[in-house]
Amino acid sequence: MKKSKAETAETRKRILEVATQAFKHNGIRATGVSEIMAAAGLTHGGFYRHFASKEQLLAEACAASMETLVVSAETAAASGDAAFMKHIAHFLSTEYRDDNLGGCPLVAMGSELARADMDTRRAASQGFRELIDIVARWSQLESASSARAEAIFTLSSMIGAVTVARIVDDPKLSNQILSVAKKRLAIPATKSPRRRATAARA
Amino acid sequence: MKKSKAETAETRKRILEVATQAFKHNGIRATGVSEIMAAAGLTHGGFYRHFASKEQLLAEACAASMETLVVSAETAAASGDAAFMKHIAHFLSTEYRDDNLGGCPLVAMGSELARADMDTRRAASQGFRELIDIVARWSQLESASSARAEAIFTLSSMIGAVTVARIVDDPKLSNQILSVAKKRLAIPATKSPRRRATAARA
DNA sequence: TGTACATCAGTGAACGCGCGTTCACTGATGTAC
DNA sequence: TGTACATCAGTGAACGCGCGTTCACTGATGTAC
């Protein structure tokens, strides 16, 4: 039953994609290897032809998921100011809060990632650092260091807002957590543009 | 081997305390009933004399943990402005980040709480609402609604900052996440008191 | 180019293990008389 | 107040189940000649 190299690579990619969604949807601990393989249309035994362990799969899933965020953020940033703001605002929308498949692993599995192994945490950190760079570059503050500080605050606040919004049982409060964060983080910039050095870019 | 009512109540309390720490330390899914009972100096079989299920224990642990936060916040608030600010600042300290036993369940098990059953989420939400009230009452903004909004933002941002600070592998970045949040949330108020209506209370 | 053979992706049974929960049993507690 | 007995906190074996991982096996792929 050996498969061609192309098929093998495709299978590995499929397992990784399925795992990324499953980890974010159900949590790390609650997601079994068998479950992932079944969702990928395979039986569990073949898993170890592609990954050394569940831990390694998690690390790669985390890296892949962060990279997806980075790429989409870069694309939005390259599409201009309005597009980037819309992109950022999306992460504080109710749709994003209610979507537990895609999205940021730091939100979907935050407390579990804090206990994950080094490789996984490194992948998460690397992605976070790249997101900081993108947001900081965009913000164009007076100094690079304050732009970076602002980006860190924006990102960690967003992660906190969505995390708490997903926990809270009262939909009204949950929505308010998101809207308050949106407002206070100056997203969109039409409301209280506070600290941005330029009101609009060319 | 029946125990007196006082002993029984004490045992139940001990199980709850041990469980609260264990859930926050290792995560919900990763903490077993047997493990909790052993830590409480008991065997696992007796657990169900005190709790109907692990889920019920979690809900009570979450409620108890949030209530501890609420009580300590109220105490600090009653001790004056400086004490309350110091109390808030503590939650953005490196010691607090590195302490995975005590502290806020929304940080320690945030992503797992989002998937927990209704009772647990209700307990978490109720505690969060009480914290909002305390912070909002303290901030004394021009209007009650903006004070509440400010409190929501402060709390969810703090939760996000500590969550991410615990994930990030680079200590320098982790520290910066905390310090940036501290600065931007105007804690302590000696730095950029931004929006507080009164600089100091009598 | 055709053939013989080593490789290895995927299968499905099995490994040891820990999970949450149940249950028969024990003996001290608390209560009814 | 003293006694007989029902209650029930805690024990430890057992339940069925799913976990992550291993392994003998299969047969198509890819390669060496």
Coordinates of C-alpha atoms (C1' of nucleotides) in Angstrom, one line a residue:
Chain A
M1 CA 0.0 0.0 0.0
K2 CA 2.9 2.3 -0.4
K3 CA 2.0 5.7 -1.8
S4 CA 3.8 8.0 -4.2
K5 CA 6.0 10.8 -2.8
A6 CA 3.4 13.3 -3.9
E7 CA 0.6 11.4 -2.2
T8 CA 2.6 11.0 1.0
A9 CA 3.3 14.8 1.1
E10 CA -0.3 15.5 0.5
T11 CA -1.4 13.1 3.3
R12 CA 1.0 14.7 5.7
K13 CA -0.3 18.1 4.9
R14 CA -3.9 16.9 5.3
I15 CA -3.2 15.4 8.7
L16 CA -1.5 18.7 9.8
E17 CA -4.5 20.8 8.6
V18 CA -7.0 18.6 10.2
A19 CA -5.0 18.5 13.5
T20 CA -4.6 22.3 13.5
Q21 CA -8.4 22.7 13.3
A22 CA -9.1 19.9 15.8
F23 CA -6.6 21.2 18.4
K24 CA -8.1 24.7 18.2
H25 CA -11.7 23.4 18.2
N26 CA -11.5 20.9 21.1
G27 CA -8.3 21.7 22.8
I28 CA -5.0 19.9 22.8
R29 CA -5.6 17.3 25.5
A30 CA -9.1 16.6 24.4
T31 CA -8.0 15.8 20.8
G32 CA -6.8 12.2 20.2
V33 CA -4.5 11.0 17.5
S34 CA -7.1 8.5 16.3
E35 CA -9.6 11.3 16.0
I36 CA -7.3 13.4 13.9
M37 CA -6.4 10.4 11.6
A38 CA -10.1 9.5 11.2
A39 CA -10.9 13.1 10.3
A40 CA -8.1 12.8 7.7
G41 CA -9.6 9.7 6.3
L42 CA -7.0 7.3 7.7
T43 CA -6.5 4.8 10.5
H44 CA -4.5 5.8 13.5
G45 CA -1.6 3.4 13.0
G46 CA -0.2 5.3 10.0
F47 CA 0.2 8.4 12.0
Y48 CA 3.8 7.6 13.0
R49 CA 4.9 7.4 9.4
H50 CA 4.4 11.2 9.3
F51 CA 5.1 12.5 12.8
A52 CA 7.3 11.2 15.7
S53 CA 4.7 12.0 18.3
K54 CA 1.5 13.9 19.1
E55 CA 3.8 16.6 20.6
Q56 CA 5.6 17.1 17.4
L57 CA 2.3 17.3 15.5
L58 CA 1.1 20.0 18.0
A59 CA 4.3 22.0 17.5
E60 CA 3.9 21.9 13.7
A61 CA 0.2 22.6 13.9
C62 CA 0.9 25.6 16.1
A63 CA 3.6 26.9 13.8
A64 CA 1.3 26.4 10.7
S65 CA -1.6 28.1 12.4
M66 CA 0.5 31.1 13.4
E67 CA 2.0 31.3 10.0
T68 CA -1.5 31.5 8.5
L69 CA -2.2 34.5 10.7
V70 CA 1.0 36.1 9.8
V71 CA 0.5 35.7 6.1
S72 CA -3.0 37.0 6.1
A73 CA -1.9 40.0 8.2
E74 CA 0.9 40.8 5.8
T75 CA -1.5 40.6 2.9
A76 CA -3.9 42.9 4.6
A77 CA -1.1 45.3 5.5
A78 CA 0.0 45.4 1.9
S79 CA -3.5 46.2 0.8
G80 CA -3.5 49.5 2.6
D81 CA -4.6 51.2 5.8
A82 CA -8.3 50.5 5.6
A83 CA -7.8 46.8 4.7
F84 CA -5.5 46.3 7.6
M85 CA -7.8 48.0 10.1
K86 CA -10.7 45.9 8.8
H87 CA -8.5 42.8 9.2
I88 CA -7.6 43.7 12.8
A89 CA -11.2 44.6 13.6
H90 CA -12.3 41.2 12.3
F91 CA -10.4 39.6 15.3
L92 CA -12.7 41.4 17.7
S93 CA -15.9 40.5 15.8
T94 CA -18.6 38.2 17.2
E95 CA -18.1 36.0 14.1
Y96 CA -14.5 35.5 14.9
R97 CA -15.3 34.8 18.6
D98 CA -17.8 32.2 17.5
D99 CA -15.5 30.6 15.0
N100 CA -13.5 28.0 16.9
L101 CA -11.9 26.3 13.9
G102 CA -9.8 29.0 12.3
G103 CA -8.2 31.8 14.2
C104 CA -5.4 32.3 16.6
P105 CA -4.0 29.4 18.6
L106 CA -3.1 31.7 21.4
V107 CA -6.8 32.3 22.0
A108 CA -8.1 28.8 21.1
M109 CA -5.6 26.9 23.2
G110 CA -3.9 29.7 25.3
S111 CA -3.9 28.1 28.7
E112 CA -2.8 24.7 27.3
L113 CA 0.0 26.3 25.2
A114 CA 1.5 27.7 28.4
R115 CA 2.0 24.1 29.6
A116 CA 3.1 22.8 26.2
D117 CA 6.6 21.6 25.4
M118 CA 9.4 23.9 24.2
D119 CA 9.0 23.3 20.5
T120 CA 5.3 24.3 20.6
R121 CA 5.9 27.3 22.8
R122 CA 8.7 28.4 20.5
A123 CA 6.5 28.1 17.5
A124 CA 3.8 30.2 19.2
S125 CA 6.3 32.8 20.3
Q126 CA 7.9 33.1 16.9
G127 CA 4.5 33.7 15.3
F128 CA 3.6 36.2 18.0
R129 CA 6.9 38.1 17.3
E130 CA 6.1 38.2 13.6
L131 CA 2.6 39.6 14.3
I132 CA 4.2 42.3 16.6
D133 CA 6.5 43.3 13.8
I134 CA 3.6 43.6 11.3
V135 CA 1.4 45.6 13.6
A136 CA 4.3 47.8 14.7
R137 CA 5.4 48.5 11.2
W138 CA 1.9 49.5 10.3
S139 CA 1.3 51.8 13.3
Q140 CA 4.1 54.2 12.3
L141 CA 4.6 55.7 15.7
E142 CA 7.2 58.3 16.5
S143 CA 9.8 55.7 17.6
A144 CA 10.2 52.1 16.7
S145 CA 10.3 51.0 20.3
S146 CA 7.0 52.7 21.2
A147 CA 5.4 51.2 18.0
R148 CA 6.6 47.8 19.2
A149 CA 5.2 48.4 22.7
E150 CA 1.9 49.6 21.2
A151 CA 1.7 46.5 19.0
I152 CA 2.4 44.2 21.9
F153 CA -0.3 45.8 23.9
T154 CA -2.8 45.7 21.1
L155 CA -2.2 42.0 20.4
S156 CA -2.2 40.8 24.0
S157 CA -5.3 42.9 24.7
M158 CA -7.1 41.4 21.7
I159 CA -6.2 37.9 22.8
G160 CA -7.5 38.6 26.3
A161 CA -10.7 40.1 25.0
V162 CA -11.5 37.2 22.8
T163 CA -10.5 34.6 25.4
V164 CA -12.8 36.1 28.0
A165 CA -15.5 36.7 25.5
R166 CA -15.5 33.0 24.7
I167 CA -15.8 32.1 28.4
V168 CA -18.5 34.5 29.5
D169 CA -22.0 33.0 29.3
D170 CA -23.9 36.2 29.0
P171 CA -23.9 37.2 25.2
K172 CA -24.5 40.8 26.0
L173 CA -21.4 41.0 28.3
S174 CA -19.4 39.0 25.8
N175 CA -20.3 41.4 23.0
Q176 CA -19.4 44.3 25.2
I177 CA -16.0 42.9 26.0
L178 CA -15.3 42.8 22.2
S179 CA -16.7 46.2 21.5
V180 CA -14.9 47.9 24.4
A181 CA -11.6 46.4 23.2
K182 CA -12.3 47.6 19.7
K183 CA -13.0 51.1 20.9
R184 CA -10.1 51.4 23.3
L185 CA -7.6 49.9 20.8
A186 CA -8.7 52.5 18.3
I187 CA -10.1 50.1 15.8
P188 CA -11.3 51.3 13.4
A189 CA -9.3 54.5 13.6
T190 CA -12.3 56.7 12.7
K191 CA -13.1 56.5 16.4
S192 CA -10.6 58.1 18.9
P193 CA -7.4 57.8 16.7
R194 CA -5.5 58.7 19.9
R195 CA -1.9 57.9 19.2
R196 CA -1.5 57.2 15.6
A197 CA 1.1 59.5 14.2
T198 CA -0.6 59.9 10.8
A199 CA -4.4 60.1 10.5
A200 CA -4.3 58.4 7.1
R201 CA -1.6 57.0 4.9
A202 CA -1.3 57.9 1.2
Chain B
M1 CA -15.3 4.8 59.0
K2 CA -18.0 7.3 59.0
K3 CA -16.8 10.8 60.0
S4 CA -18.4 13.5 62.0
K5 CA -20.2 16.3 60.2
A6 CA -17.5 18.7 61.0
E7 CA -14.8 16.4 59.6
T8 CA -16.9 15.7 56.5
A9 CA -17.3 19.4 55.8
E10 CA -13.6 19.9 56.4
T11 CA -12.8 17.1 54.0
R12 CA -15.0 18.5 51.3
K13 CA -13.4 21.9 51.7
R14 CA -9.9 20.3 51.5
I15 CA -10.8 18.5 48.3
L16 CA -12.1 21.7 46.8
E17 CA -9.0 23.6 47.7
V18 CA -6.7 21.0 46.4
A19 CA -8.7 20.7 43.2
T20 CA -8.7 24.5 42.6
Q21 CA -5.0 24.5 42.8
A22 CA -4.6 21.4 40.7
F23 CA -6.9 22.6 37.9
K24 CA -5.1 25.9 37.7
H25 CA -1.7 24.2 37.9
N26 CA -2.1 21.4 35.4
G27 CA -5.2 22.3 33.5
I28 CA -8.7 20.8 33.7
R29 CA -8.3 17.8 31.4
A30 CA -4.9 16.9 32.7
T31 CA -6.0 16.8 36.3
G32 CA -7.5 13.5 37.4
V33 CA -10.0 12.8 40.2
S34 CA -7.6 10.3 41.7
E35 CA -4.8 12.8 41.6
I36 CA -6.9 15.3 43.5
M37 CA -8.0 12.8 46.1
A38 CA -4.5 11.6 46.7
A39 CA -3.3 15.2 47.1
A40 CA -6.1 15.6 49.7
G41 CA -4.8 12.5 51.5
L42 CA -7.7 10.3 50.4
T43 CA -8.4 7.5 48.0
H44 CA -10.4 8.1 44.8
G45 CA -13.5 6.1 45.7
G46 CA -14.7 8.6 48.4
F47 CA -14.8 11.4 45.9
Y48 CA -18.4 10.8 45.0
R49 CA -19.6 11.2 48.6
H50 CA -18.8 14.9 48.2
F51 CA -19.3 15.7 44.6
A52 CA -21.6 14.3 41.9
S53 CA -19.0 14.5 39.2
K54 CA -15.6 16.0 38.1
E55 CA -17.7 18.6 36.3
Q56 CA -19.4 19.7 39.5
L57 CA -16.1 19.9 41.3
L58 CA -14.7 22.1 38.5
A59 CA -17.7 24.4 38.7
E60 CA -17.3 24.8 42.4
A61 CA -13.5 25.2 42.1
C62 CA -14.0 27.9 39.5
A63 CA -16.5 29.7 41.7
A64 CA -14.3 29.4 44.8
S65 CA -11.2 30.6 42.9
M66 CA -13.1 33.6 41.5
E67 CA -14.5 34.4 44.9
T68 CA -11.1 34.5 46.4
L69 CA -10.0 37.1 43.8
V70 CA -13.1 39.1 44.4
V71 CA -12.7 39.1 48.2
S72 CA -9.0 40.1 47.9
A73 CA -9.8 42.9 45.4
E74 CA -12.6 44.2 47.7
T75 CA -10.2 44.2 50.6
A76 CA -7.6 46.0 48.7
A77 CA -10.1 48.5 47.4
A78 CA -11.3 49.2 51.0
S79 CA -7.7 49.8 52.0
G80 CA -7.4 52.9 49.8
D81 CA -6.2 54.0 46.4
A82 CA -2.6 53.0 46.7
A83 CA -3.4 49.6 48.1
F84 CA -5.8 48.9 45.2
M85 CA -3.3 50.0 42.6
K86 CA -0.6 47.8 44.1
H87 CA -3.1 45.0 44.2
I88 CA -3.9 45.4 40.5
A89 CA -0.2 45.8 39.6
H90 CA 0.6 42.5 41.3
F91 CA -1.4 40.7 38.6
L92 CA 1.0 42.0 36.0
S93 CA 4.1 41.1 37.9
T94 CA 6.6 38.4 36.9
E95 CA 5.9 36.7 40.3
Y96 CA 2.2 36.4 39.5
R97 CA 3.0 35.2 35.9
D98 CA 5.2 32.5 37.4
D99 CA 2.8 31.4 40.0
N100 CA 0.6 28.8 38.5
L101 CA -1.2 27.7 41.7
G102 CA -3.0 30.7 42.9
G103 CA -4.4 33.4 40.7
C104 CA -7.1 33.9 38.2
P105 CA -8.7 30.8 36.6
L106 CA -9.5 32.8 33.5
V107 CA -5.8 33.0 32.9
A108 CA -4.8 29.5 34.2
M109 CA -7.5 27.6 32.3
G110 CA -8.9 30.2 30.0
S111 CA -9.1 28.2 26.8
E112 CA -10.4 25.2 28.6
L113 CA -13.1 27.2 30.4
A114 CA -14.4 28.4 27.1
R115 CA -15.3 24.7 26.4
A116 CA -16.5 23.9 30.0
D117 CA -20.1 23.2 30.9
M118 CA -22.7 25.9 31.7
D119 CA -22.3 25.8 35.5
T120 CA -18.5 26.4 35.2
R121 CA -18.8 29.1 32.7
R122 CA -21.6 30.7 34.8
A123 CA -19.3 30.7 37.8
A124 CA -16.5 32.2 35.9
S125 CA -18.7 34.9 34.4
Q126 CA -20.3 35.8 37.7
G127 CA -16.8 36.3 39.2
F128 CA -15.7 38.3 36.3
R129 CA -18.8 40.5 36.6
E130 CA -18.0 41.1 40.3
L131 CA -14.4 42.1 39.4
I132 CA -15.8 44.5 36.8
D133 CA -18.0 46.1 39.5
I134 CA -15.1 46.5 41.9
V135 CA -12.7 48.0 39.3
A136 CA -15.4 50.3 37.9
R137 CA -16.4 51.5 41.3
W138 CA -12.8 52.3 42.1
S139 CA -12.0 54.1 38.8
Q140 CA -14.6 56.8 39.4
L141 CA -15.0 57.9 35.9
E142 CA -17.3 60.6 34.7
S143 CA -20.1 58.2 34.0
A144 CA -20.9 54.7 35.4
S145 CA -21.1 53.2 31.9
S146 CA -17.7 54.5 30.8
A147 CA -16.2 53.3 34.2
R148 CA -17.7 49.9 33.5
A149 CA -16.3 49.9 30.0
E150 CA -12.9 50.9 31.3
A151 CA -13.0 48.1 33.9
I152 CA -13.9 45.5 31.3
F153 CA -11.0 46.6 29.1
T154 CA -8.6 46.7 32.0
L155 CA -9.5 43.2 33.1
S156 CA -9.6 41.5 29.7
S157 CA -6.3 43.2 28.7
M158 CA -4.7 42.0 31.9
I159 CA -5.9 38.5 31.3
G160 CA -4.6 38.6 27.8
A161 CA -1.2 39.9 28.9
V162 CA -0.6 37.3 31.5
T163 CA -1.9 34.5 29.2
V164 CA 0.5 35.4 26.4
A165 CA 3.3 36.1 28.9
R166 CA 3.0 32.6 30.1
I167 CA 3.2 31.1 26.6
V168 CA 6.1 33.1 25.3
D169 CA 9.4 31.3 25.6
D170 CA 11.6 34.4 25.5
P171 CA 11.7 35.8 29.1
K172 CA 12.6 39.3 27.8
L173 CA 9.5 39.5 25.6
S174 CA 7.4 37.9 28.3
N175 CA 8.5 40.6 30.7
Q176 CA 7.9 43.3 28.2
I177 CA 4.3 42.1 27.6
L178 CA 3.6 42.6 31.3
S179 CA 5.4 45.9 31.6
V180 CA 3.7 47.3 28.5
A181 CA 0.3 46.3 29.8
K182 CA 1.1 47.9 33.2
K183 CA 2.1 51.1 31.5
R184 CA -0.8 51.3 29.1
L185 CA -3.4 50.5 31.7
A186 CA -2.0 53.3 33.8
I187 CA -0.8 51.1 36.6
P188 CA 0.5 52.5 38.8
A189 CA -1.3 55.8 38.2
T190 CA 1.9 57.8 38.8
K191 CA 2.6 57.1 35.1
S192 CA 0.3 58.5 32.5
P193 CA -2.9 58.7 34.6
R194 CA -4.7 59.4 31.4
R195 CA -8.4 59.1 32.1
R196 CA -8.8 58.8 35.8
A197 CA -11.2 61.6 36.9
T198 CA -9.5 62.2 40.2
A199 CA -5.7 62.1 40.7
A200 CA -6.0 60.8 44.2
R201 CA -8.8 60.0 46.6
A202 CA -9.1 61.4 50.1
Chain C
dT1 C1' 13.2 -0.3 -21.7
dG2 C1' 12.1 -4.4 -18.7
dT3 C1' 12.6 -6.9 -14.6
dA4 C1' 13.7 -8.0 -9.8
dC5 C1' 13.6 -6.3 -5.4
dA6 C1' 14.0 -3.0 -1.5
dT7 C1' 11.2 0.6 0.4
dC8 C1' 7.7 2.2 3.0
dA9 C1' 2.5 4.4 3.4
dG10 C1' -1.2 2.6 5.4
dT11 C1' -3.9 -1.2 8.1
dG12 C1' -5.7 -3.0 12.2
dA13 C1' -4.7 -5.7 16.3
dA14 C1' -2.4 -5.2 20.5
dC15 C1' 0.5 -2.9 24.2
dG16 C1' 0.3 -0.8 29.0
dC17 C1' -1.8 2.8 31.1
dG18 C1' -4.9 6.1 33.3
dC19 C1' -9.4 8.0 33.0
dG20 C1' -14.3 8.9 35.4
dT21 C1' -17.4 6.3 37.8
dT22 C1' -19.6 2.3 40.5
dC23 C1' -19.9 -0.8 44.2
dA24 C1' -19.6 -4.1 48.2
dC25 C1' -17.7 -3.5 52.3
dT26 C1' -15.9 -1.2 57.0
dG27 C1' -16.7 0.8 61.1
dA28 C1' -17.4 5.2 63.6
dT29 C1' -21.1 8.6 64.0
dG30 C1' -25.4 10.2 65.2
dT31 C1' -30.1 9.2 66.5
dA32 C1' -34.4 7.0 68.2
dC33 C1' -36.1 4.8 72.0
Chain D
dT1 C1' -28.6 8.7 80.4
dG2 C1' -27.8 4.1 78.1
dT3 C1' -28.5 1.1 74.3
dA4 C1' -29.6 -0.6 69.7
dC5 C1' -29.4 0.5 65.1
dA6 C1' -29.5 3.2 60.8
dT7 C1' -26.5 6.3 58.4
dC8 C1' -22.8 7.2 55.6
dA9 C1' -17.5 8.8 55.0
dG10 C1' -13.9 6.5 53.3
dT11 C1' -11.5 2.1 51.1
dG12 C1' -10.0 -0.4 47.3
dA13 C1' -11.2 -3.5 43.6
dA14 C1' -13.5 -3.4 39.4
dC15 C1' -16.2 -1.4 35.4
dG16 C1' -15.8 0.0 30.4
dC17 C1' -13.4 3.1 27.8
dG18 C1' -10.0 5.8 25.2
dC19 C1' -5.4 7.3 25.3
dG20 C1' -0.5 7.4 22.7
dT21 C1' 2.4 4.2 20.8
dT22 C1' 4.2 -0.2 18.6
dC23 C1' 4.2 -3.8 15.4
dA24 C1' 3.6 -7.6 11.9
dC25 C1' 1.7 -7.4 7.7
dT26 C1' 0.1 -5.6 2.8
dG27 C1' 1.0 -4.3 -1.6
dA28 C1' 2.0 -0.4 -4.6
dT29 C1' 6.1 2.6 -5.5
dG30 C1' 10.5 3.6 -6.9
dT31 C1' 15.1 2.0 -8.0
dA32 C1' 19.1 -0.8 -9.4
dC33 C1' 20.6 -3.6 -12.9

